[in-house]
CSV table of C-alpha atoms and ligand atoms in Angstrom, one decimal:
chain,number,residue,atom,x,y,z
A,1064,MET,CA,149.4,164.1,34.9
A,1065,LEU,CA,151.5,167.3,34.2
A,1066,LEU,CA,153.6,165.6,31.6
A,1067,GLU,CA,150.5,164.0,30.0
A,1068,VAL,CA,148.9,167.4,29.8
A,1069,ILE,CA,152.0,169.0,28.3
A,1070,GLU,CA,152.2,166.2,25.8
A,1071,ALA,CA,148.6,166.5,24.7
A,1072,ILE,CA,148.9,170.3,24.4
A,1073,ARG,CA,152.0,170.0,22.3
A,1074,GLU,CA,150.4,167.5,20.1
A,1075,ARG,CA,147.4,169.8,19.3
A,1076,VAL,CA,149.5,173.1,18.9
A,1077,GLY,CA,152.7,171.9,17.2
A,1078,LYS,CA,156.2,172.3,18.0
A,1079,ASP,CA,156.5,176.1,17.0
A,1080,TYR,CA,153.8,177.3,19.2
A,1081,PRO,CA,155.0,178.6,22.6
A,1082,VAL,CA,153.8,176.5,25.7
A,1083,TRP,CA,154.9,177.1,29.1
A,1084,CYS,CA,153.8,175.7,32.5
A,1085,ARG,CA,153.5,177.3,35.8
A,1086,LEU,CA,154.7,175.5,38.8
A,1087,SER,CA,153.9,176.1,42.5
A,1088,ALA,CA,157.6,175.7,43.5
A,1089,MET,CA,156.9,175.5,47.2
A,1090,GLU,CA,154.0,175.1,49.6
A,1091,ILE,CA,154.9,177.7,52.2
A,1092,GLY,CA,153.3,176.9,55.5
A,1093,VAL,CA,152.3,173.4,54.8
A,1094,GLU,CA,153.9,170.7,56.8
A,1095,GLY,CA,155.2,168.0,54.4
A,1096,GLY,CA,154.2,170.3,51.3
A,1097,ILE,CA,156.0,170.6,48.1
A,1098,THR,CA,159.6,171.7,48.4
A,1099,LEU,CA,161.9,173.6,45.9
A,1100,GLU,CA,164.1,170.5,45.4
A,1101,GLU,CA,161.1,168.6,44.3
A,1102,THR,CA,160.0,171.2,41.9
A,1103,GLN,CA,163.4,171.2,40.4
A,1104,VAL,CA,163.0,167.6,39.5
A,1105,VAL,CA,159.4,168.4,38.0
A,1106,ALA,CA,160.7,171.5,36.1
A,1107,GLN,CA,163.4,169.2,34.5
A,1108,LEU,CA,160.8,166.7,33.6
A,1109,ALA,CA,158.6,169.4,32.1
A,1110,GLU,CA,161.4,170.8,30.1
A,1111,LYS,CA,162.0,167.3,28.7
A,1112,ALA,CA,158.4,167.1,27.8
A,1113,SER,CA,158.9,170.2,25.6
A,1114,VAL,CA,157.7,173.3,27.5
A,1115,ASP,CA,159.3,176.5,26.2
A,1116,ALA,CA,159.5,178.2,29.6
A,1117,ILE,CA,158.7,177.7,33.2
A,1118,HIS,CA,156.7,180.1,35.3
A,1119,VAL,CA,157.6,179.8,39.0
A,1120,SER,CA,155.0,180.8,41.7
A,1121,ALA,CA,154.4,179.3,45.1
A,1122,HIS,CA,151.6,178.6,47.4
A,1123,LEU,CA,151.1,180.4,50.7
A,1124,VAL,CA,148.7,179.0,53.2
A,1125,GLY,CA,148.4,178.5,57.0
A,1126,PRO,CA,147.2,180.8,59.9
A,1127,GLY,CA,150.8,182.1,60.5
A,1128,ARG,CA,151.0,183.5,57.0
A,1129,ARG,CA,151.5,187.2,56.5
A,1130,PRO,CA,148.6,189.2,54.9
A,1131,PRO,CA,148.9,189.9,51.4
A,1132,MET,CA,149.9,193.6,51.9
A,1133,ALA,CA,152.7,192.2,54.1
A,1134,GLN,CA,154.3,190.0,51.4
A,1135,PRO,CA,157.7,191.8,50.8
A,1136,PRO,CA,158.4,192.5,47.0
A,1137,GLY,CA,160.1,189.6,45.3
A,1138,THR,CA,159.4,186.9,47.9
A,1139,PHE,CA,159.2,184.1,45.2
A,1140,VAL,CA,162.2,185.3,43.2
A,1141,PRO,CA,164.7,182.9,45.1
A,1142,LEU,CA,162.4,180.0,43.9
A,1143,ALA,CA,162.6,181.2,40.3
A,1144,GLU,CA,166.3,181.4,40.7
A,1145,GLY,CA,166.4,177.8,42.2
A,1146,ILE,CA,164.5,176.5,39.0
A,1147,LYS,CA,166.7,178.5,36.7
A,1148,LYS,CA,169.8,176.6,38.1
A,1149,VAL,CA,168.4,173.3,36.7
A,1150,VAL,CA,166.7,174.0,33.4
A,1151,SER,CA,167.9,175.7,30.2
A,1152,VAL,CA,164.5,177.0,29.1
A,1153,PRO,CA,163.6,180.6,30.1
A,1154,VAL,CA,162.2,181.0,33.7
A,1155,ILE,CA,159.5,183.5,34.6
A,1156,ALA,CA,159.5,185.1,38.0
A,1157,VAL,CA,156.2,186.5,39.6
A,1158,SER,CA,154.6,188.0,42.6
A,1159,ARG,CA,154.9,191.6,43.6
A,1160,ILE,CA,157.8,192.5,41.4
A,1161,PRO,CA,157.8,196.2,40.7
A,1162,PRO,CA,159.7,197.4,37.6
A,1163,GLU,CA,162.9,198.3,39.4
A,1164,LEU,CA,163.2,195.1,41.2
A,1165,GLY,CA,162.3,193.2,38.0
A,1166,GLU,CA,165.0,195.0,36.2
A,1167,SER,CA,167.6,193.9,38.8
A,1168,VAL,CA,166.3,190.3,38.9
A,1169,LEU,CA,166.8,190.2,35.1
A,1170,GLN,CA,170.3,191.9,35.3
A,1171,GLU,CA,171.4,189.4,38.0
A,1172,GLY,CA,170.3,186.5,35.9
A,1173,LYS,CA,167.8,185.2,38.5
A,1174,ALA,CA,165.0,184.9,35.9
A,1175,ASP,CA,164.6,185.6,32.2
A,1176,PHE,CA,161.1,187.2,32.3
A,1177,ILE,CA,159.1,189.0,34.7
A,1178,ALA,CA,155.4,188.5,35.0
A,1179,ILE,CA,153.3,191.4,36.5
A,1180,GLY,CA,149.7,190.7,37.4
A,1181,ARG,CA,148.2,193.1,40.0
A,1182,GLY,CA,150.5,195.9,39.1
A,1183,LEU,CA,149.1,196.1,35.5
A,1184,LEU,CA,145.6,195.9,36.9
A,1185,ALA,CA,146.3,199.0,39.1
A,1186,ASP,CA,148.0,200.8,36.2
A,1187,PRO,CA,147.8,199.2,32.6
A,1188,HIS,CA,150.1,202.0,31.4
A,1189,MET,CA,152.9,201.1,34.0
A,1190,LEU,CA,155.4,199.9,31.4
A,1191,GLU,CA,155.0,202.9,29.0
A,1192,LYS,CA,155.3,205.3,32.1
A,1193,VAL,CA,158.3,203.5,33.4
A,1194,THR,CA,160.2,203.4,30.2
A,1195,SER,CA,159.6,207.1,29.6
A,1196,GLY,CA,160.9,208.0,33.0
A,1197,ARG,CA,157.5,208.8,34.6
A,1198,GLU,CA,157.7,206.3,37.6
A,1199,GLU,CA,155.9,208.8,39.9
A,1200,ASP,CA,152.8,208.5,37.7
A,1201,VAL,CA,152.4,204.9,38.1
A,1202,ALA,CA,149.3,204.1,40.2
A,1203,PRO,CA,150.7,201.7,42.7
A,1204,CYS,CA,149.0,198.3,43.4
A,1205,ILE,CA,148.4,198.3,47.2
A,1206,CYS,CA,148.2,194.5,47.3
A,1207,CYS,CA,144.8,194.6,48.9
A,1208,MET,CA,143.6,191.6,46.9
A,1209,THR,CA,140.3,193.4,46.1
A,1210,CYS,CA,141.0,192.2,42.4
A,1211,LEU,CA,141.2,188.6,43.3
A,1212,ASP,CA,138.3,188.8,45.7
A,1213,SER,CA,136.1,190.5,43.2
A,1214,VAL,CA,136.5,187.7,40.5
A,1215,THR,CA,136.7,184.9,42.9
A,1216,TRP,CA,133.8,185.4,45.3
A,1217,ARG,CA,131.8,188.4,44.3
A,1218,ASP,CA,131.0,187.8,40.8
A,1219,GLU,CA,130.7,191.5,40.0
A,1220,GLY,CA,133.4,191.8,37.4
A,1221,ILE,CA,136.9,192.8,38.4
A,1222,TRP,CA,137.5,195.7,40.8
A,1223,CYS,CA,140.7,197.6,41.8
A,1224,VAL,CA,141.0,200.0,44.6
A,1225,VAL,CA,143.4,202.4,42.8
A,1226,ASN,CA,142.0,202.0,39.3
A,1227,ALA,CA,138.3,202.5,39.1
A,1228,ALA,CA,138.3,202.2,35.2
A,1229,LEU,CA,139.6,198.6,35.5
A,1230,GLY,CA,137.3,196.3,33.5
A,1231,ARG,CA,135.0,199.4,32.6
A,1232,GLU,CA,137.6,201.1,30.3
A,1233,ARG,CA,134.9,201.9,27.6
A,1234,GLU,CA,132.2,203.2,30.0
A,1235,TYR,CA,134.9,205.2,32.1
A,1236,GLU,CA,137.0,206.5,29.2
A,1237,LEU,CA,138.2,210.1,30.0
A,1238,LYS,CA,137.3,212.7,27.5
A,1239,SER,CA,138.2,216.4,27.5
A,1240,ALA,CA,135.3,218.4,29.0
A,1241,GLU,CA,133.3,220.3,26.3
A,1242,LYS,CA,133.3,223.4,28.5
A,1243,PRO,CA,135.8,223.7,31.3
A,1244,LYS,CA,134.1,224.3,34.6
A,1245,LYS,CA,135.2,225.8,37.9
A,1246,VAL,CA,134.9,222.9,40.4
A,1247,ILE,CA,135.3,223.0,44.2
A,1248,VAL,CA,136.1,219.7,45.9
A,1249,VAL,CA,135.5,219.6,49.7
A,1250,GLY,CA,137.5,216.9,51.3
A,1251,GLY,CA,141.0,215.7,50.5
A,1252,GLY,CA,140.5,211.9,51.1
A,1253,PRO,CA,140.6,209.3,48.3
A,1254,GLY,CA,137.2,210.2,46.9
A,1255,GLY,CA,137.9,214.0,46.8
A,1256,MET,CA,141.6,213.5,45.5
A,1257,GLU,CA,140.2,211.2,42.7
A,1258,ALA,CA,137.4,213.6,41.7
A,1259,ALA,CA,140.0,216.4,41.6
A,1260,ARG,CA,142.5,214.3,39.6
A,1261,VAL,CA,139.9,213.2,37.0
A,1262,ALA,CA,138.2,216.5,36.7
A,1263,SER,CA,141.7,218.2,36.2
A,1264,LEU,CA,142.6,215.6,33.6
A,1265,ARG,CA,139.5,216.4,31.7
A,1266,GLY,CA,140.4,220.2,31.7
A,1267,HIS,CA,138.4,221.6,34.6
A,1268,LYS,CA,139.7,224.2,37.1
A,1269,VAL,CA,139.6,222.6,40.5
A,1270,ILE,CA,140.0,224.0,43.9
A,1271,LEU,CA,140.4,221.4,46.6
A,1272,PHE,CA,139.6,222.2,50.3
A,1273,ASP,CA,140.5,220.1,53.3
A,1274,ASP,CA,140.5,221.4,56.9
A,1275,GLY,CA,143.5,219.2,57.8
A,1276,ASP,CA,147.1,220.1,57.1
A,1277,GLU,CA,147.7,217.2,54.8
A,1278,LEU,CA,145.9,215.5,52.1
A,1279,GLY,CA,144.7,211.9,52.6
A,1280,GLY,CA,141.6,211.9,54.8
A,1281,GLN,CA,141.2,208.5,56.2
A,1282,LEU,CA,144.1,207.1,54.2
A,1283,LEU,CA,146.3,208.9,56.8
A,1284,VAL,CA,144.9,206.8,59.5
A,1285,ALA,CA,144.3,203.7,57.4
A,1286,SER,CA,148.0,203.3,56.7
A,1287,LYS,CA,149.1,203.2,60.4
A,1288,PRO,CA,148.3,199.6,61.4
A,1289,PRO,CA,151.0,197.0,60.8
A,1290,PHE,CA,151.5,196.1,57.1
A,1291,LYS,CA,149.3,199.0,55.7
A,1292,GLU,CA,152.2,201.0,54.4
A,1293,THR,CA,151.0,200.5,50.9
A,1294,ILE,CA,148.0,202.7,51.6
A,1295,ASP,CA,150.4,205.5,52.2
A,1296,THR,CA,152.3,204.8,48.9
A,1297,PHE,CA,148.9,205.2,47.1
A,1298,ARG,CA,148.2,208.5,49.1
A,1299,GLN,CA,151.6,209.8,48.2
A,1300,TYR,CA,150.9,209.0,44.5
A,1301,MET,CA,147.5,210.8,44.6
A,1302,VAL,CA,149.0,213.8,46.4
A,1303,GLY,CA,151.7,213.9,43.6
A,1304,GLN,CA,149.1,213.7,40.8
A,1305,VAL,CA,146.9,216.4,42.3
A,1306,ALA,CA,149.8,218.7,42.7
A,1307,LYS,CA,151.1,217.9,39.1
A,1308,LEU,CA,147.8,218.7,37.6
A,1309,GLY,CA,147.6,222.0,39.0
A,1310,VAL,CA,144.7,221.6,41.5
A,1311,GLU,CA,144.6,224.6,43.7
A,1312,LEU,CA,145.0,223.3,47.3
A,1313,ARG,CA,143.4,225.1,50.2
A,1314,LEU,CA,144.6,223.1,53.1
A,1315,GLY,CA,143.9,223.9,56.7
A,1316,GLU,CA,140.8,225.8,55.6
A,1317,ARG,CA,137.3,224.7,56.4
A,1318,PHE,CA,134.9,225.2,53.4
A,1319,THR,CA,131.7,227.0,54.2
A,1320,VAL,CA,128.7,227.8,52.1
A,1321,ASP,CA,129.5,231.4,52.2
A,1322,LEU,CA,132.6,230.7,50.0
A,1323,LEU,CA,130.1,229.8,47.1
A,1324,ASP,CA,129.3,233.6,46.6
A,1325,GLU,CA,132.9,234.5,46.5
A,1326,LEU,CA,134.2,231.6,44.4
A,1327,LYS,CA,131.1,231.1,42.2
A,1328,PRO,CA,131.9,227.4,41.1
A,1329,ASP,CA,129.9,225.7,38.5
A,1330,ALA,CA,130.0,222.5,40.6
A,1331,VAL,CA,130.8,221.2,44.2
A,1332,VAL,CA,132.1,217.6,44.8
A,1333,LEU,CA,131.4,216.8,48.5
A,1334,ALA,CA,133.8,214.3,49.8
A,1335,THR,CA,133.4,215.1,53.5
A,1336,GLY,CA,133.8,211.6,54.8
A,1337,VAL,CA,132.6,210.3,58.2
A,1338,ILE,CA,132.1,211.2,61.8
A,1339,PRO,CA,133.1,208.2,64.2
A,1340,PHE,CA,130.1,206.6,65.6
A,1341,VAL,CA,130.1,206.8,69.4
A,1342,PRO,CA,127.6,204.2,70.9
A,1343,GLN,CA,125.5,205.2,73.8
A,1344,ILE,CA,127.2,203.2,76.7
A,1345,PRO,CA,127.0,204.7,80.1
A,1346,GLY,CA,130.6,206.0,80.9
A,1347,ILE,CA,131.5,206.5,77.2
A,1348,GLU,CA,132.7,210.1,78.0
A,1349,GLY,CA,135.3,208.9,80.3
A,1350,LYS,CA,138.8,210.2,79.5
A,1351,GLN,CA,140.2,206.6,79.3
A,1352,VAL,CA,137.9,206.2,76.2
A,1353,LEU,CA,139.8,207.0,73.0
A,1354,LEU,CA,138.8,206.9,69.3
A,1355,VAL,CA,140.7,204.6,66.9
A,1356,SER,CA,142.0,207.6,65.0
A,1357,GLU,CA,143.6,209.0,68.2
A,1358,VAL,CA,145.3,205.7,69.0
A,1359,LEU,CA,146.6,205.2,65.5
A,1360,PHE,CA,147.9,208.8,65.5
A,1361,GLY,CA,149.9,207.9,68.5
A,1362,ALA,CA,147.8,208.7,71.6
A,1363,GLU,CA,149.1,206.7,74.5
A,1364,THR,CA,147.0,203.9,75.9
A,1365,GLY,CA,147.4,201.9,79.2
A,1366,GLU,CA,148.7,198.3,79.3
A,1367,ARG,CA,145.2,196.7,79.3
A,1368,VAL,CA,143.1,197.8,76.4
A,1369,VAL,CA,139.5,197.0,75.3
A,1370,VAL,CA,138.8,197.6,71.7
A,1371,ILE,CA,135.0,198.1,71.1
A,1372,GLY,CA,134.1,196.8,67.5
A,1373,GLY,CA,135.4,193.9,65.7
A,1374,GLU,CA,135.3,194.8,62.1
A,1375,LEU,CA,138.5,195.5,60.1
A,1376,VAL,CA,139.3,198.7,61.8
A,1377,GLY,CA,139.0,197.2,65.4
A,1378,CYS,CA,140.9,194.1,64.5
A,1379,GLU,CA,143.8,196.1,62.8
A,1380,THR,CA,144.0,198.5,65.7
A,1381,ALA,CA,144.1,195.5,68.1
A,1382,VAL,CA,147.1,194.1,66.1
A,1383,TYR,CA,148.6,197.5,66.2
A,1384,LEU,CA,148.3,197.6,70.1
A,1385,LEU,CA,149.3,193.9,70.5
A,1386,GLN,CA,152.6,194.8,68.5
A,1387,GLN,CA,153.3,197.3,71.2
A,1388,GLY,CA,153.0,194.7,73.8
A,1389,LYS,CA,149.6,195.7,75.1
A,1390,SER,CA,147.1,193.2,76.4
A,1391,VAL,CA,144.1,193.5,74.2
A,1392,THR,CA,140.4,192.3,74.4
A,1393,ILE,CA,138.2,192.9,71.4
A,1394,MET,CA,134.4,193.1,72.0
A,1395,MET,CA,131.6,193.3,69.6
A,1396,ARG,CA,128.0,192.8,69.5
A,1397,GLY,CA,127.9,190.5,66.4
A,1398,PRO,CA,128.9,186.8,66.4
A,1399,GLU,CA,132.0,187.0,64.2
A,1400,LEU,CA,135.0,189.2,63.6
A,1401,ALA,CA,135.8,191.1,60.4
A,1402,THR,CA,132.8,189.7,58.5
A,1403,ASN,CA,133.1,192.4,55.8
A,1404,VAL,CA,136.6,191.7,55.0
A,1405,ASN,CA,138.0,189.8,51.9
A,1406,PRO,CA,138.8,186.1,53.1
A,1407,LEU,CA,142.4,186.6,51.8
A,1408,VAL,CA,142.9,189.4,54.4
A,1409,ARG,CA,140.6,188.1,56.9
A,1410,VAL,CA,142.2,184.7,57.6
A,1411,PRO,CA,145.7,186.0,58.2
A,1412,LEU,CA,144.3,189.0,60.2
A,1413,ILE,CA,142.4,186.8,62.6
A,1414,GLY,CA,145.4,184.3,62.7
A,1415,ARG,CA,147.6,187.3,63.9
A,1416,LEU,CA,145.1,188.3,66.5
A,1417,LYS,CA,145.1,184.8,67.9
A,1418,THR,CA,148.8,184.1,67.7
A,1419,LYS,CA,149.5,187.4,69.3
A,1420,GLY,CA,147.2,186.5,72.2
A,1421,ALA,CA,144.1,188.8,71.8
A,1422,SER,CA,141.0,187.9,73.8
A,1423,ILE,CA,138.0,188.0,71.7
A,1424,LEU,CA,134.5,188.5,73.1
A,1425,THR,CA,131.7,188.3,70.5
A,1426,GLY,CA,127.9,188.6,71.0
A,1427,VAL,CA,128.2,191.0,73.9
A,1428,GLN,CA,125.8,193.7,75.2
A,1429,TYR,CA,127.4,196.7,76.6
A,1430,GLU,CA,126.4,197.7,80.1
A,1431,GLU,CA,128.9,200.4,81.2
A,1432,ILE,CA,132.4,201.7,81.1
A,1433,THR,CA,134.0,202.6,84.3
A,1434,GLU,CA,137.6,203.3,85.4
A,1435,ALA,CA,137.7,199.5,86.2
A,1436,GLY,CA,137.0,198.5,82.7
A,1437,VAL,CA,134.0,197.5,80.4
A,1438,THR,CA,131.1,195.7,81.8
A,1439,VAL,CA,129.2,193.5,79.3
A,1440,ARG,CA,126.5,190.9,79.4
A,1441,THR,CA,128.0,187.9,77.5
A,1442,GLU,CA,126.5,185.6,75.1
A,1443,THR,CA,125.5,183.3,77.9
A,1444,GLY,CA,123.8,186.1,79.9
A,1445,GLU,CA,126.6,186.4,82.4
A,1446,ARG,CA,127.6,190.0,83.7
A,1447,ARG,CA,131.3,190.4,83.3
A,1448,THR,CA,133.7,193.3,83.7
A,1449,VAL,CA,136.8,193.1,81.5
A,1450,GLU,CA,139.5,195.2,83.1
A,1451,ALA,CA,140.9,198.0,81.0
A,1452,ASP,CA,143.0,201.0,81.4
A,1453,THR,CA,142.0,202.3,78.0
A,1454,VAL,CA,138.9,201.7,75.9
A,1455,VAL,CA,139.2,202.2,72.2
A,1456,LEU,CA,136.2,202.9,70.1
A,1457,ALA,CA,136.1,201.2,66.6
A,1458,ALA,CA,132.3,201.1,66.4
A,1459,GLY,CA,132.0,202.4,62.9
A,1460,ALA,CA,131.2,205.8,61.5
A,1461,ARG,CA,128.3,207.9,60.2
A,1462,PRO,CA,128.2,209.9,57.1
A,1463,ASN,CA,129.2,213.6,57.5
A,1464,THR,CA,126.3,215.2,55.7
A,1465,ASP,CA,126.6,218.7,57.2
A,1466,LEU,CA,127.4,220.4,53.9
A,1467,LEU,CA,125.1,218.2,51.8
A,1468,THR,CA,121.9,220.0,52.7
A,1469,SER,CA,123.3,223.4,52.9
A,1470,VAL,CA,124.9,223.4,49.4
A,1471,GLU,CA,121.8,221.8,47.8
A,1472,GLY,CA,120.1,224.4,45.4
A,1473,LYS,CA,123.0,226.9,45.7
A,1474,VAL,CA,125.2,225.4,43.0
A,1475,ALA,CA,124.4,224.1,39.6
A,1476,GLN,CA,125.9,220.7,40.2
A,1477,GLY,CA,126.4,219.1,43.6
A,1478,LEU,CA,128.1,215.7,43.7
A,1479,PRO,CA,128.5,213.7,47.0
A,1480,VAL,CA,131.1,210.9,46.8
A,1481,GLY,CA,132.5,208.4,49.2
A,1482,ASP,CA,131.9,207.8,52.8
A,1483,CYS,CA,129.6,211.0,53.2
A,1484,VAL,CA,127.0,209.1,51.1
A,1485,LYS,CA,127.5,205.9,53.1
A,1486,PRO,CA,130.5,204.6,55.0
A,1487,ARG,CA,132.3,202.0,53.0
A,1488,GLY,CA,135.9,201.6,51.8
A,1489,ILE,CA,138.7,203.1,49.6
A,1490,ARG,CA,137.4,201.4,46.5
A,1491,GLU,CA,134.0,203.0,46.7
A,1492,ALA,CA,135.4,206.5,47.4
A,1493,VAL,CA,137.8,206.2,44.5
A,1494,GLU,CA,135.2,204.9,42.1
A,1495,GLU,CA,132.7,207.6,43.0
A,1496,GLY,CA,135.5,210.3,42.9
A,1497,TYR,CA,136.3,209.1,39.4
A,1498,ARG,CA,132.7,209.1,38.3
A,1499,ALA,CA,132.1,212.5,39.7
A,1500,GLY,CA,135.2,213.7,37.7
A,1501,LEU,CA,133.8,212.0,34.7
A,1502,THR,CA,130.2,213.5,35.1
A,1503,LEU,CA,131.4,217.1,35.4
B,2623,LIG,C1,142.7,188.7,39.6
B,2623,LIG,C2,143.7,187.6,39.6
B,2623,LIG,C3,143.3,186.4,39.1
B,2623,LIG,C4,144.3,185.3,39.2
B,2623,LIG,N1,144.2,184.2,38.7
B,2623,LIG,C5,145.1,183.2,38.7
B,2623,LIG,C6,145.0,181.9,38.1
B,2623,LIG,O1,143.8,181.6,37.5
B,2623,LIG,N2,145.8,181.1,38.1
B,2623,LIG,C7,147.2,181.3,38.6
B,2623,LIG,O2,148.0,180.5,38.6
B,2623,LIG,N3,147.4,182.5,39.3
B,2623,LIG,C8,146.4,183.4,39.2
B,2623,LIG,N4,146.6,184.7,40.0
B,2623,LIG,C9,147.9,184.9,40.5
B,2623,LIG,C10,148.8,185.8,39.6
B,2623,LIG,O3,149.2,184.9,38.4
B,2623,LIG,C11,150.1,186.1,40.2
B,2623,LIG,O4,150.9,185.0,40.6
B,2623,LIG,C12,149.9,186.9,41.4
B,2623,LIG,O5,148.9,187.9,41.3
B,2623,LIG,C13,151.2,187.6,41.9
B,2623,LIG,O6,151.7,188.4,41.0
B,2623,LIG,P1,151.5,189.9,41.0
B,2623,LIG,O7,152.1,190.4,42.2
B,2623,LIG,O8,152.3,190.5,39.8
B,2623,LIG,O9,150.1,190.2,40.8
B,2623,LIG,C14,145.7,185.6,39.7
B,2623,LIG,C15,145.9,186.9,40.4
B,2623,LIG,C16,144.9,187.9,40.3
B,2623,LIG,C17,145.3,189.2,40.9
């Protein structure tokens, strides 16, 4: 079929028009799947059938596969190299190849071209930044697969967590502000940092308050579970941009409404995030009950841990604890784990929970937490106590709206962004931060 397709295309476009084909060089994780050796034969046949280049990808499936964020850079380069050995037309390598690695792949003769997909969605100016020595200004792709998820399943147009303007370039074009304003941003999470970045780019004078010692907000904790390091790469990029743009940082300082009289801003962006939701279960105040953030920042847990809450945060925290050798039970009221999670991330995440031996109890009703553990009513109505030394709360969060009402009416423009509007994810925070920066 491939050869017939190549032949038919060639017939239509003529011999001077470039035609290349993309081959899945290997089906990783499929028993009896395509091997590199087979693809070498197919590549030679395609070359004979007149393709001008071969683009080498691969297929990753199976429950044991790594989540997309965990695919190390350049995983498929050896496959391109394997194809290059047997054909004389140029070979294109792909899949998480950042510029520096791409350069060495070319220098070492492993491939002739580098294809970059997600990296250019995150930052379409990547190449011009790299070639002018501004690597630190490249917005990094975090490999979260929101782009693919948005175009494949959501039908909402493409989204990128780190690039709010992707696919909305005209609407979101940054223009210098007509009149520079004094802007206070409260909260140094992704929404606050993005608002500060965009407002500064447009010429506003920005003061960013965060009561923590470090910028990042929930990015600081979100980057802690296994394979979430790219979130910290994004945080570092944002911190770098905010500093470079001359945003005045007031870290370790809690913003209060009294400061409005002193600072007299024209606008306040509120990016105050969330407060963890603590469900009303008898015994929840026990000292063996910890918040997810405490655990991910290094609080000690006992050997037997119950995680309350089975959405993304609960599941990733469970994987984090399982990696430390703890015995973990995840409990949730709903019928299924991680329902709000992109399937490309969800399948390997649940696969990991299962292969690492997590116990999963869905559809429970909580009765009480005691020193012995967590007592629930199971789906079948049975009363059961799951023994635990530590109980970790991953039961969601509620918006931190404390400042919202007190700032209202005291400043010309007040713009809430991100989780303090409604708890969601990094994408929404960044997008709303961008829009606030654009509106100012
Ligand atoms: C939004 C999106 C759509 C894609 N669509 C296709 C497709 O239709 N066919 C295909 O072979 N690969 C598709 N891919 C895979 C990319 O071609 C590429 O192999 C992959 O993104 C890995 O490279 P990267 O790390 O440079 O993004 C898509 C990827 C993304 C992110």
